[in-house]
Amino acid sequence: MAKLIGKSIIAGVLLSAGSMASAATLSAGGVEWDTTAINGVQGTSGTIQFQQWFSDGTYDVGADGQVIITETSNDAIALGAGGFLTGVGVVNSLSDGRNFFNPSFCQSGPATCELTVAFGGLLAVGVNEFDASNAWLNIYFDDTPDFGISVGSSAYENFEEAQDGNLWASFEFSSFNFDGNGFQSGDVEAYLDIVGGDSDVMDIFDTGSVRDIFLTASSQFNNDVYTNGSTGEFTTVSTPATLGLFGLALFGLGAASRRRTAK
């Protein structure tokens, strides 16, 4: 996600628990987590770490029909219009203390899995402006963890490891609002629509609208072509039908900007 590098995103995954009055434990695709009260309804919150960069947009298609990062799109290009914001990361935690460090959200036991994130397709079309019509974000479940429990300056080198698990959830962007400082830093808020992945995960996240997840994020390039250790958080948001907003903290640009109100 250039300025995508927005506020605390690359995120992680949010899931809607309907309109339950009390907390419940949910499980899907090898992961389990607890719902938590958000604005009077039960939902899911979480955090992620990610690294992002601008690429030439040369992606490929994975085994499940999802878009994937290639060796070419793993190479960073100069920040600016014409580049596609691209990135990788991990889900750090899910609500009620299910954390990534020695992950306690793995159904098979602590430290037996990882949830990794890959995203791209966010085309910079002008200063502080992105075209998200072909943007995507995928989350993978891997029961042989090999990406790493933290995201540092060289996380991009592990783009294959970030995509070698089972496709847990695949999202498209239904909106993307960026408020930044050129392409060096900024804040982003976006909605995502789940379009693929594990069937149980889809049943949990799919609200029947194009706003299944709400994402905010921030990050900085620090005069480099790759960001270093960006973080994000996500939370569900209630919708008119049932609880349906998944606030994914994903990629985004910078800490130096203010966040905008999501539409």
mmCIF file of N, CA and C in Angstrom, residues 176-259:
data_model
loop_
_atom_site.group_PDB
_atom_site.id
_atom_site.type_symbol
_atom_site.label_atom_id
_atom_site.label_comp_id
_atom_site.label_asym_id
_atom_site.label_seq_id
_atom_site.Cartn_x
_atom_site.Cartn_y
_atom_site.Cartn_z
ATOM 1 N N PHE A 176 -10.010 3.844 -0.884
ATOM 2 C CA PHE A 176 -8.660 4.095 -0.385
ATOM 3 C C PHE A 176 -8.452 5.599 -0.284
ATOM 4 N N ASN A 177 -8.367 6.095 0.925
ATOM 5 C CA ASN A 177 -8.182 7.529 1.163
ATOM 6 C C ASN A 177 -6.814 7.780 1.785
ATOM 7 N N PHE A 178 -6.016 8.566 1.084
ATOM 8 C CA PHE A 178 -4.650 8.819 1.549
ATOM 9 C C PHE A 178 -4.441 10.299 1.826
ATOM 10 N N ASP A 179 -3.812 10.579 2.942
ATOM 11 C CA ASP A 179 -3.484 11.952 3.323
ATOM 12 C C ASP A 179 -2.025 11.955 3.738
ATOM 13 N N GLY A 180 -1.155 12.510 2.906
ATOM 14 C CA GLY A 180 0.254 12.352 3.199
ATOM 15 C C GLY A 180 1.136 13.543 2.903
ATOM 16 N N ASN A 181 2.394 13.305 3.115
ATOM 17 C CA ASN A 181 3.448 14.294 2.912
ATOM 18 C C ASN A 181 4.239 13.877 1.680
ATOM 19 N N GLY A 182 3.679 14.179 0.502
ATOM 20 C CA GLY A 182 4.272 13.648 -0.704
ATOM 21 C C GLY A 182 4.163 12.135 -0.644
ATOM 22 N N PHE A 183 5.213 11.435 -1.035
ATOM 23 C CA PHE A 183 5.207 9.983 -0.935
ATOM 24 C C PHE A 183 6.119 9.485 0.185
ATOM 25 N N GLN A 184 6.656 10.397 0.966
ATOM 26 C CA GLN A 184 7.570 10.003 2.033
ATOM 27 C C GLN A 184 6.845 9.467 3.258
ATOM 28 N N SER A 185 5.665 9.990 3.548
ATOM 29 C CA SER A 185 4.922 9.544 4.725
ATOM 30 C C SER A 185 3.475 9.971 4.583
ATOM 31 N N GLY A 186 2.616 9.414 5.429
ATOM 32 C CA GLY A 186 1.215 9.787 5.349
ATOM 33 C C GLY A 186 0.319 8.816 6.087
ATOM 34 N N ASP A 187 -0.983 9.098 6.063
ATOM 35 C CA ASP A 187 -1.991 8.270 6.716
ATOM 36 C C ASP A 187 -2.978 7.765 5.674
ATOM 37 N N VAL A 188 -3.512 6.585 5.919
ATOM 38 C CA VAL A 188 -4.475 6.026 4.982
ATOM 39 C C VAL A 188 -5.620 5.364 5.719
ATOM 40 N N GLU A 189 -6.797 5.447 5.151
ATOM 41 C CA GLU A 189 -7.963 4.705 5.617
ATOM 42 C C GLU A 189 -8.603 4.071 4.392
ATOM 43 N N ALA A 190 -8.977 2.799 4.518
ATOM 44 C CA ALA A 190 -9.519 2.098 3.362
ATOM 45 C C ALA A 190 -10.500 1.026 3.801
ATOM 46 N N TYR A 191 -11.379 0.665 2.878
ATOM 47 C CA TYR A 191 -12.273 -0.467 3.076
ATOM 48 C C TYR A 191 -11.864 -1.574 2.113
ATOM 49 N N LEU A 192 -11.980 -2.817 2.598
ATOM 50 C CA LEU A 192 -11.641 -3.959 1.767
ATOM 51 C C LEU A 192 -12.806 -4.937 1.704
ATOM 52 N N ASP A 193 -12.885 -5.624 0.570
ATOM 53 C CA ASP A 193 -13.950 -6.584 0.295
ATOM 54 C C ASP A 193 -13.329 -7.965 0.159
ATOM 55 N N ILE A 194 -13.780 -8.937 0.954
ATOM 56 C CA ILE A 194 -13.224 -10.283 0.860
ATOM 57 C C ILE A 194 -13.776 -10.973 -0.383
ATOM 58 N N VAL A 195 -12.879 -11.526 -1.200
ATOM 59 C CA VAL A 195 -13.282 -12.131 -2.470
ATOM 60 C C VAL A 195 -12.786 -13.566 -2.625
ATOM 61 N N GLY A 196 -12.009 -14.066 -1.662
ATOM 62 C CA GLY A 196 -11.491 -15.419 -1.766
ATOM 63 C C GLY A 196 -10.825 -15.857 -0.480
ATOM 64 N N GLY A 197 -10.326 -17.120 -0.491
ATOM 65 C CA GLY A 197 -9.663 -17.653 0.690
ATOM 66 C C GLY A 197 -10.373 -18.864 1.249
ATOM 67 N N ASP A 198 -10.049 -19.216 2.489
ATOM 68 C CA ASP A 198 -10.678 -20.335 3.179
ATOM 69 C C ASP A 198 -12.182 -20.077 3.307
ATOM 70 N N SER A 199 -12.996 -21.089 3.019
ATOM 71 C CA SER A 199 -14.452 -20.892 3.026
ATOM 72 C C SER A 199 -14.980 -20.490 4.392
ATOM 73 N N ASP A 200 -14.401 -21.040 5.466
ATOM 74 C CA ASP A 200 -14.851 -20.669 6.813
ATOM 75 C C ASP A 200 -14.485 -19.220 7.134
ATOM 76 N N VAL A 201 -13.315 -18.799 6.684
ATOM 77 C CA VAL A 201 -12.900 -17.412 6.895
ATOM 78 C C VAL A 201 -13.826 -16.477 6.126
ATOM 79 N N MET A 202 -14.161 -16.846 4.905
ATOM 80 C CA MET A 202 -15.065 -16.026 4.108
ATOM 81 C C MET A 202 -16.438 -15.920 4.761
ATOM 82 N N ASP A 203 -16.920 -17.024 5.317
ATOM 83 C CA ASP A 203 -18.221 -16.991 5.992
ATOM 84 C C ASP A 203 -18.206 -16.007 7.157
ATOM 85 N N ILE A 204 -17.079 -15.913 7.837
ATOM 86 C CA ILE A 204 -16.974 -15.022 8.993
ATOM 87 C C ILE A 204 -16.868 -13.557 8.569
ATOM 88 N N PHE A 205 -16.070 -13.289 7.540
ATOM 89 C CA PHE A 205 -15.797 -11.903 7.159
ATOM 90 C C PHE A 205 -16.801 -11.286 6.197
ATOM 91 N N ASP A 206 -17.398 -12.105 5.372
ATOM 92 C CA ASP A 206 -18.244 -11.564 4.312
ATOM 93 C C ASP A 206 -19.539 -10.993 4.873
ATOM 94 N N THR A 207 -19.747 -9.709 4.674
ATOM 95 C CA THR A 207 -20.944 -9.035 5.182
ATOM 96 C C THR A 207 -22.003 -8.851 4.104
ATOM 97 N N GLY A 208 -21.697 -9.289 2.878
ATOM 98 C CA GLY A 208 -22.643 -9.089 1.801
ATOM 99 C C GLY A 208 -22.518 -7.725 1.157
ATOM 100 N N SER A 209 -21.513 -6.958 1.584
ATOM 101 C CA SER A 209 -21.256 -5.646 0.994
ATOM 102 C C SER A 209 -19.800 -5.597 0.563
ATOM 103 N N VAL A 210 -19.374 -4.473 0.007
ATOM 104 C CA VAL A 210 -17.976 -4.335 -0.407
ATOM 105 C C VAL A 210 -17.135 -3.737 0.706
ATOM 106 N N ARG A 211 -17.717 -3.594 1.892
ATOM 107 C CA ARG A 211 -16.992 -3.046 3.032
ATOM 108 C C ARG A 211 -16.921 -4.087 4.143
ATOM 109 N N ASP A 212 -16.120 -5.102 3.927
ATOM 110 C CA ASP A 212 -15.956 -6.164 4.923
ATOM 111 C C ASP A 212 -14.886 -5.817 5.939
ATOM 112 N N ILE A 213 -13.949 -4.976 5.578
ATOM 113 C CA ILE A 213 -12.839 -4.622 6.459
ATOM 114 C C ILE A 213 -12.545 -3.128 6.365
ATOM 115 N N PHE A 214 -12.247 -2.548 7.503
ATOM 116 C CA PHE A 214 -11.838 -1.138 7.529
ATOM 117 C C PHE A 214 -10.376 -1.099 7.929
ATOM 118 N N LEU A 215 -9.596 -0.432 7.158
ATOM 119 C CA LEU A 215 -8.153 -0.443 7.381
ATOM 120 C C LEU A 215 -7.572 0.950 7.573
ATOM 121 N N THR A 216 -6.710 1.084 8.550
ATOM 122 C CA THR A 216 -5.960 2.325 8.746
ATOM 123 C C THR A 216 -4.490 1.959 8.869
ATOM 124 N N ALA A 217 -3.599 2.849 8.424
ATOM 125 C CA ALA A 217 -2.181 2.521 8.509
ATOM 126 C C ALA A 217 -1.307 3.746 8.383
ATOM 127 N N SER A 218 -0.085 3.625 8.847
ATOM 128 C CA SER A 218 0.900 4.700 8.696
ATOM 129 C C SER A 218 2.296 4.111 8.641
ATOM 130 N N SER A 219 3.193 4.814 7.962
ATOM 131 C CA SER A 219 4.557 4.329 7.810
ATOM 132 C C SER A 219 5.405 5.454 7.243
ATOM 133 N N GLN A 220 6.708 5.229 7.183
ATOM 134 C CA GLN A 220 7.623 6.229 6.638
ATOM 135 C C GLN A 220 8.692 5.552 5.803
ATOM 136 N N PHE A 221 9.120 6.247 4.750
ATOM 137 C CA PHE A 221 10.192 5.727 3.912
ATOM 138 C C PHE A 221 11.567 6.139 4.416
ATOM 139 N N ASN A 222 11.637 7.209 5.160
ATOM 140 C CA ASN A 222 12.912 7.643 5.746
ATOM 141 C C ASN A 222 14.025 7.751 4.709
ATOM 142 N N ASN A 223 13.700 8.386 3.572
ATOM 143 C CA ASN A 223 14.679 8.620 2.505
ATOM 144 C C ASN A 223 15.254 7.338 1.926
ATOM 145 N N ASP A 224 14.472 6.260 1.990
ATOM 146 C CA ASP A 224 14.866 4.981 1.411
ATOM 147 C C ASP A 224 13.746 4.543 0.476
ATOM 148 N N VAL A 225 13.977 3.486 -0.316
ATOM 149 C CA VAL A 225 12.920 2.996 -1.199
ATOM 150 C C VAL A 225 12.103 1.889 -0.540
ATOM 151 N N TYR A 226 12.550 1.407 0.621
ATOM 152 C CA TYR A 226 11.796 0.439 1.415
ATOM 153 C C TYR A 226 11.529 1.044 2.794
ATOM 154 N N THR A 227 10.323 0.827 3.318
ATOM 155 C CA THR A 227 10.046 1.288 4.675
ATOM 156 C C THR A 227 10.690 0.333 5.673
ATOM 157 N N ASN A 228 10.740 0.748 6.923
ATOM 158 C CA ASN A 228 11.408 -0.057 7.945
ATOM 159 C C ASN A 228 10.509 -0.247 9.158
ATOM 160 N N GLY A 229 9.950 -1.455 9.315
ATOM 161 C CA GLY A 229 9.196 -1.795 10.516
ATOM 162 C C GLY A 229 7.909 -1.034 10.726
ATOM 163 N N SER A 230 7.081 -0.878 9.713
ATOM 164 C CA SER A 230 5.794 -0.202 9.870
ATOM 165 C C SER A 230 4.815 -1.098 10.623
ATOM 166 N N THR A 231 3.875 -0.478 11.334
ATOM 167 C CA THR A 231 2.895 -1.239 12.102
ATOM 168 C C THR A 231 1.485 -0.744 11.813
ATOM 169 N N GLY A 232 0.511 -1.562 12.149
ATOM 170 C CA GLY A 232 -0.872 -1.181 11.935
ATOM 171 C C GLY A 232 -1.798 -1.922 12.880
ATOM 172 N N GLU A 233 -3.066 -1.553 12.821
ATOM 173 C CA GLU A 233 -4.058 -2.234 13.636
ATOM 174 C C GLU A 233 -5.388 -2.251 12.918
ATOM 175 N N PHE A 234 -6.205 -3.233 13.239
ATOM 176 C CA PHE A 234 -7.495 -3.335 12.585
ATOM 177 C C PHE A 234 -8.581 -3.626 13.607
ATOM 178 N N THR A 235 -9.776 -3.278 13.264
ATOM 179 C CA THR A 235 -10.904 -3.530 14.152
ATOM 180 C C THR A 235 -12.188 -3.618 13.356
ATOM 181 N N THR A 236 -13.119 -4.407 13.809
ATOM 182 C CA THR A 236 -14.398 -4.512 13.118
ATOM 183 C C THR A 236 -15.231 -3.273 13.370
ATOM 184 N N VAL A 237 -16.127 -3.018 12.429
ATOM 185 C CA VAL A 237 -17.020 -1.878 12.543
ATOM 186 C C VAL A 237 -18.421 -2.362 12.232
ATOM 187 N N SER A 238 -19.406 -1.867 12.971
ATOM 188 C CA SER A 238 -20.775 -2.313 12.742
ATOM 189 C C SER A 238 -21.333 -1.690 11.480
ATOM 190 N N THR A 239 -22.172 -2.458 10.782
ATOM 191 C CA THR A 239 -22.845 -1.992 9.577
ATOM 192 C C THR A 239 -24.340 -2.172 9.770
ATOM 193 N N PRO A 240 -25.162 -1.595 8.910
ATOM 194 C CA PRO A 240 -26.611 -1.708 9.070
ATOM 195 C C PRO A 240 -27.107 -3.140 9.118
ATOM 196 N N ALA A 241 -26.528 -4.031 8.335
ATOM 197 C CA ALA A 241 -27.018 -5.396 8.290
ATOM 198 C C ALA A 241 -26.610 -6.163 9.530
ATOM 199 N N THR A 242 -25.381 -6.645 9.542
ATOM 200 C CA THR A 242 -24.863 -7.308 10.731
ATOM 201 C C THR A 242 -23.519 -6.674 10.971
ATOM 202 N N LEU A 243 -22.819 -7.126 11.945
ATOM 203 C CA LEU A 243 -21.519 -6.553 12.226
ATOM 204 C C LEU A 243 -20.616 -6.901 11.056
ATOM 205 N N GLY A 244 -20.051 -5.913 10.406
ATOM 206 C CA GLY A 244 -19.321 -6.292 9.233
ATOM 207 C C GLY A 244 -18.055 -5.570 8.906
ATOM 208 N N LEU A 245 -17.584 -4.667 9.666
ATOM 209 C CA LEU A 245 -16.399 -3.965 9.261
ATOM 210 C C LEU A 245 -15.151 -4.517 9.887
ATOM 211 N N PHE A 246 -14.248 -4.881 9.067
ATOM 212 C CA PHE A 246 -13.019 -5.476 9.543
ATOM 213 C C PHE A 246 -11.935 -4.438 9.475
ATOM 214 N N GLY A 247 -11.491 -3.896 10.578
ATOM 215 C CA GLY A 247 -10.499 -2.836 10.543
ATOM 216 C C GLY A 247 -9.124 -3.429 10.464
ATOM 217 N N LEU A 248 -8.473 -3.404 9.309
ATOM 218 C CA LEU A 248 -7.200 -4.052 9.120
ATOM 219 C C LEU A 248 -6.068 -3.048 9.184
ATOM 220 N N ALA A 249 -5.153 -3.292 10.058
ATOM 221 C CA ALA A 249 -4.054 -2.378 10.123
ATOM 222 C C ALA A 249 -3.024 -2.866 9.164
ATOM 223 N N LEU A 250 -2.844 -2.340 8.169
ATOM 224 C CA LEU A 250 -2.006 -2.838 7.141
ATOM 225 C C LEU A 250 -0.872 -1.956 6.758
ATOM 226 N N PHE A 251 -0.772 -1.582 5.587
ATOM 227 C CA PHE A 251 0.351 -0.861 5.080
ATOM 228 C C PHE A 251 0.051 0.599 5.148
ATOM 229 N N GLY A 252 0.721 1.489 4.935
ATOM 230 C CA GLY A 252 0.354 2.855 4.904
ATOM 231 C C GLY A 252 1.615 3.586 4.941
ATOM 232 N N LEU A 253 1.541 4.823 4.798
ATOM 233 C CA LEU A 253 2.765 5.534 4.637
ATOM 234 C C LEU A 253 3.303 6.139 5.880
ATOM 235 N N GLY A 254 2.832 7.156 6.325
ATOM 236 C CA GLY A 254 3.665 7.781 7.290
ATOM 237 C C GLY A 254 3.090 8.227 8.575
ATOM 238 N N ALA A 255 3.987 8.231 9.514
ATOM 239 C CA ALA A 255 3.620 8.625 10.850
ATOM 240 C C ALA A 255 3.470 10.122 10.940
ATOM 241 N N ALA A 256 3.973 10.821 9.996
ATOM 242 C CA ALA A 256 4.008 12.275 10.110
ATOM 243 C C ALA A 256 2.725 12.959 9.682
ATOM 244 N N SER A 257 1.724 12.213 9.219
ATOM 245 C CA SER A 257 0.518 12.851 8.728
ATOM 246 C C SER A 257 -0.690 12.548 9.583
ATOM 247 N N ARG A 258 -1.758 13.250 9.313
ATOM 248 C CA ARG A 258 -2.971 13.011 10.074
ATOM 249 C C ARG A 258 -3.841 12.019 9.328
ATOM 250 N N ARG A 259 -4.725 11.323 10.035
ATOM 251 C CA ARG A 259 -5.614 10.365 9.426
ATOM 252 C C ARG A 259 -6.893 11.031 8.967
#
